[in-house]
Tab-separated table of C-alpha atoms in Angstrom:
chain	number	residue	atom	x	y	z
A	16	UNK	CA	0.000	0.000	0.000
A	17	UNK	CA	2.791	2.384	0.949
A	18	UNK	CA	4.511	1.684	-2.367
A	19	UNK	CA	1.268	2.377	-4.274
A	20	UNK	CA	0.764	5.719	-2.542
A	21	UNK	CA	4.337	6.714	-3.363
A	22	UNK	CA	3.770	5.855	-7.022
A	23	UNK	CA	0.613	7.994	-7.127
A	24	UNK	CA	2.494	10.943	-5.540
A	25	UNK	CA	5.322	10.686	-8.077
A	26	UNK	CA	2.775	10.540	-10.907
A	27	UNK	CA	1.015	13.702	-9.705
A	28	UNK	CA	4.319	15.586	-9.399
A	29	UNK	CA	5.331	14.447	-12.867
A	30	UNK	CA	2.078	15.664	-14.403
A	31	UNK	CA	1.811	19.032	-12.696
A	32	UNK	CA	5.343	19.892	-11.537
A	33	UNK	CA	6.305	22.940	-9.509
A	34	UNK	CA	5.789	26.373	-11.066
A	35	UNK	CA	9.112	27.967	-11.973
A	36	UNK	CA	9.387	31.579	-13.098
A	37	UNK	CA	13.127	31.757	-13.668
A	38	UNK	CA	14.766	35.094	-14.646
A	39	UNK	CA	16.657	35.754	-17.890
A	40	UNK	CA	20.321	34.831	-18.197
A	41	UNK	CA	23.473	36.365	-19.695
A	42	UNK	CA	22.107	39.913	-19.918
A	43	UNK	CA	24.405	42.231	-21.896
A	44	UNK	CA	24.057	45.955	-22.718
A	45	UNK	CA	26.210	47.376	-25.540
A	46	UNK	CA	26.382	51.105	-26.352
A	47	UNK	CA	28.546	53.356	-28.536
A	48	UNK	CA	28.436	56.448	-30.734
A	49	UNK	CA	29.320	56.460	-34.427
A	50	UNK	CA	29.349	59.454	-36.735
A	51	UNK	CA	27.074	60.199	-38.560
A	52	UNK	CA	24.579	57.642	-37.233
A	53	UNK	CA	24.542	58.712	-33.589
A	54	UNK	CA	23.919	56.366	-30.669
A	55	UNK	CA	24.162	52.650	-31.473
A	56	UNK	CA	23.080	50.210	-28.789
A	57	UNK	CA	21.658	46.791	-28.098
A	58	UNK	CA	20.351	44.660	-25.237
A	59	UNK	CA	20.864	40.898	-25.468
A	60	UNK	CA	19.866	38.038	-23.166
A	61	UNK	CA	19.372	34.271	-23.027
A	62	UNK	CA	16.202	32.331	-22.256
A	63	UNK	CA	15.702	31.494	-18.549
A	64	UNK	CA	17.192	28.310	-17.168
A	65	UNK	CA	15.060	25.212	-17.721
A	66	UNK	CA	12.836	23.725	-16.482
A	67	UNK	CA	10.450	26.671	-16.304
A	68	UNK	CA	6.783	27.442	-16.843
A	69	UNK	CA	5.366	28.295	-20.283
A	70	UNK	CA	7.293	31.380	-21.426
A	71	UNK	CA	5.351	34.159	-23.184
A	72	UNK	CA	8.078	36.789	-23.627
A	73	UNK	CA	9.860	39.573	-21.776
A	74	UNK	CA	8.942	42.910	-20.190
A	75	UNK	CA	11.512	45.720	-20.364
A	76	UNK	CA	11.463	48.679	-17.960
A	77	UNK	CA	13.246	52.037	-17.726
A	78	UNK	CA	13.689	52.667	-14.013
A	79	UNK	CA	10.291	51.411	-12.814
A	80	UNK	CA	8.338	52.498	-15.907
A	81	UNK	CA	7.231	49.862	-18.417
A	82	UNK	CA	8.800	50.293	-21.863
A	83	UNK	CA	7.785	47.370	-24.082
A	84	UNK	CA	6.979	43.648	-24.281
A	85	UNK	CA	9.249	41.516	-26.486
A	86	UNK	CA	9.006	37.947	-27.721
A	87	UNK	CA	12.591	37.929	-29.045
A	88	UNK	CA	15.835	37.834	-27.046
A	89	UNK	CA	17.238	41.233	-28.045
A	90	UNK	CA	16.447	44.750	-29.222
A	91	UNK	CA	18.430	47.834	-30.088
A	92	UNK	CA	19.145	50.790	-32.340
A	93	UNK	CA	21.426	50.693	-35.377
A	94	UNK	CA	20.431	53.118	-38.166
A	95	UNK	CA	23.284	51.735	-40.299
A	96	UNK	CA	21.274	48.549	-40.739
A	97	UNK	CA	17.785	50.060	-40.634
A	98	UNK	CA	17.100	49.039	-37.027
A	99	UNK	CA	15.367	52.193	-35.764
A	100	UNK	CA	12.159	50.975	-34.085
A	101	UNK	CA	13.665	51.144	-30.585
A	102	UNK	CA	15.961	54.149	-31.046
A	103	UNK	CA	13.755	56.064	-28.583
A	104	UNK	CA	14.725	53.736	-25.721
A	105	UNK	CA	17.709	55.848	-24.709
A	106	UNK	CA	15.829	59.177	-24.833
A	107	UNK	CA	14.260	58.408	-21.434
A	108	UNK	CA	15.227	60.799	-18.632
A	109	UNK	CA	16.187	63.480	-21.156
A	110	UNK	CA	19.008	61.346	-22.479
A	111	UNK	CA	20.500	61.017	-18.998
A	112	UNK	CA	21.502	57.834	-17.159
A	113	UNK	CA	18.936	55.371	-15.843
A	114	UNK	CA	18.590	51.760	-14.695
A	115	UNK	CA	16.912	49.291	-17.025
A	116	UNK	CA	15.248	46.040	-16.025
A	117	UNK	CA	14.053	42.955	-17.856
A	118	UNK	CA	11.686	40.285	-16.544
A	119	UNK	CA	10.612	37.018	-18.135
A	120	UNK	CA	6.821	36.750	-18.490
A	121	UNK	CA	5.149	33.382	-18.029
A	122	UNK	CA	1.667	31.979	-18.617
A	123	UNK	CA	-0.864	33.847	-16.503
A	124	UNK	CA	1.257	37.036	-16.853
A	125	UNK	CA	3.513	35.900	-14.023
A	126	UNK	CA	6.779	37.876	-13.997
A	127	UNK	CA	10.145	36.530	-12.928
A	128	UNK	CA	12.514	38.525	-10.757
A	129	UNK	CA	13.842	41.510	-12.694
A	130	UNK	CA	17.447	41.593	-13.871
A	131	UNK	CA	18.983	45.079	-14.028
A	132	UNK	CA	21.413	46.844	-16.368
A	133	UNK	CA	22.816	50.380	-16.288
A	134	UNK	CA	22.385	52.857	-19.151
A	135	UNK	CA	24.906	55.684	-18.909
A	136	UNK	CA	22.869	58.115	-21.006
A	137	UNK	CA	23.340	59.216	-24.597
A	138	UNK	CA	26.907	58.633	-25.763
A	139	UNK	CA	28.842	61.292	-27.618
A	140	UNK	CA	31.855	61.117	-29.896
A	141	UNK	CA	33.642	64.275	-28.789
A	142	UNK	CA	36.870	65.605	-30.266
A	143	UNK	CA	38.250	67.291	-27.144
A	144	UNK	CA	40.932	69.226	-29.037
A	145	UNK	CA	38.298	70.787	-31.245
A	146	UNK	CA	36.064	71.608	-28.301
A	147	UNK	CA	38.792	73.756	-26.769
A	148	UNK	CA	38.642	75.976	-29.864
A	149	UNK	CA	35.004	75.680	-30.924
A	150	UNK	CA	32.007	76.517	-28.766
A	151	UNK	CA	28.226	76.666	-29.159
A	152	UNK	CA	26.169	79.246	-27.300
A	153	UNK	CA	23.887	79.980	-25.602
A	154	UNK	CA	23.226	76.625	-23.984
A	155	UNK	CA	20.331	76.243	-23.160
A	156	UNK	CA	19.081	78.011	-26.290
A	157	UNK	CA	15.596	79.142	-27.284
A	158	UNK	CA	15.592	80.453	-30.877
A	159	UNK	CA	19.130	80.604	-32.266
A	160	UNK	CA	22.242	78.528	-31.599
A	161	UNK	CA	25.507	80.373	-32.299
A	162	UNK	CA	28.945	78.979	-33.143
A	163	UNK	CA	32.340	80.466	-32.391
A	164	UNK	CA	33.555	79.284	-35.799
A	165	UNK	CA	31.836	78.961	-39.178
A	166	UNK	CA	30.529	75.462	-39.879
A	167	UNK	CA	30.191	74.040	-43.397
A	168	UNK	CA	28.095	71.009	-42.394
A	169	UNK	CA	25.543	70.850	-39.570
A	170	UNK	CA	23.222	68.111	-38.332
A	171	UNK	CA	20.952	68.339	-35.294
A	172	UNK	CA	19.290	65.200	-33.944
A	173	UNK	CA	17.656	64.063	-30.722
A	174	UNK	CA	19.476	61.676	-28.392
A	175	UNK	CA	17.922	58.658	-30.136
A	176	UNK	CA	19.548	59.714	-33.434
A	177	UNK	CA	16.440	61.064	-35.209
A	178	UNK	CA	17.517	63.884	-37.546
A	179	UNK	CA	15.658	67.212	-37.275
A	180	UNK	CA	17.886	69.825	-38.939
A	181	UNK	CA	20.523	69.477	-41.644
A	182	UNK	CA	22.476	72.210	-43.425
A	183	UNK	CA	25.364	72.074	-45.874
A	184	UNK	CA	25.913	75.817	-46.279
A	185	UNK	CA	28.458	77.809	-44.237
A	186	UNK	CA	26.874	79.252	-41.101
A	187	UNK	CA	27.867	80.739	-37.743
A	188	UNK	CA	24.347	80.366	-36.325
A	189	UNK	CA	21.282	78.218	-36.904
A	190	UNK	CA	17.598	78.734	-36.162
A	191	UNK	CA	16.248	76.129	-33.716
A	192	UNK	CA	12.961	77.854	-32.834
A	193	UNK	CA	10.847	75.072	-34.387
A	194	UNK	CA	12.396	72.360	-32.235
A	195	UNK	CA	10.381	71.162	-29.255
A	196	UNK	CA	11.894	71.465	-25.783
A	197	UNK	CA	14.439	68.798	-24.939
A	198	UNK	CA	18.019	67.598	-25.275
A	199	UNK	CA	19.614	67.514	-28.739
A	200	UNK	CA	22.958	66.607	-30.281
A	201	UNK	CA	24.681	68.863	-32.793
A	202	UNK	CA	27.189	67.238	-35.137
A	203	UNK	CA	29.122	69.669	-37.286
A	204	UNK	CA	32.283	70.155	-39.330
A	205	UNK	CA	34.017	73.514	-39.472
A	206	UNK	CA	35.567	75.014	-42.611
A	207	UNK	CA	38.970	74.241	-41.106
A	208	UNK	CA	38.039	70.559	-40.774
A	209	UNK	CA	37.381	70.417	-37.043
A	210	UNK	CA	34.560	68.124	-35.902
A	211	UNK	CA	32.237	68.800	-32.989
A	212	UNK	CA	29.590	66.531	-31.470
A	213	UNK	CA	27.938	68.075	-28.439
A	214	UNK	CA	24.688	68.189	-26.512
A	215	UNK	CA	22.576	71.293	-26.092
A	216	UNK	CA	19.241	71.996	-24.459
A	217	UNK	CA	16.354	73.590	-26.367
A	218	UNK	CA	14.196	75.692	-24.052
């Protein structure tokens, strides 16, 4: 009788099992800046350790605010290859640093423990030698952004890399009055060949 009861118990455990909502593994955040594309980044992870419950996908958060649900094991921004759908991810917190989290989502919308990663804010490719000789002002700016040296090529984008203003004519100032308030990146080349990539705030 005791042996029969043990067999029944083992059978029940085998059929139902214990619910396991394991977290993701091998989380990796990669981030760089490349002219003229802007910020390039990606988040990669592996499926939770098995055995686990029926996996539906993954929730991604910026600080404690929900960003998006994914069914794949990565996302990112790389305009070079046409991957722009998630280029707004890094614009959170005005382009400043924040903590990201990812949680596996199981059947019944059960979340695993969150795994964290640190985002250092929008990256910049800054030529420090040029910056000692070239300046932009005022910063913050409301209507016009001035340059201490004439630029022959100017691009202004947001911190996700979306282009808003582009000019190929020589200028020592540019009208930014139509931009909405926020943090932007100016990428420009002077007539003498100096390159500047810098943030400014539009009021």
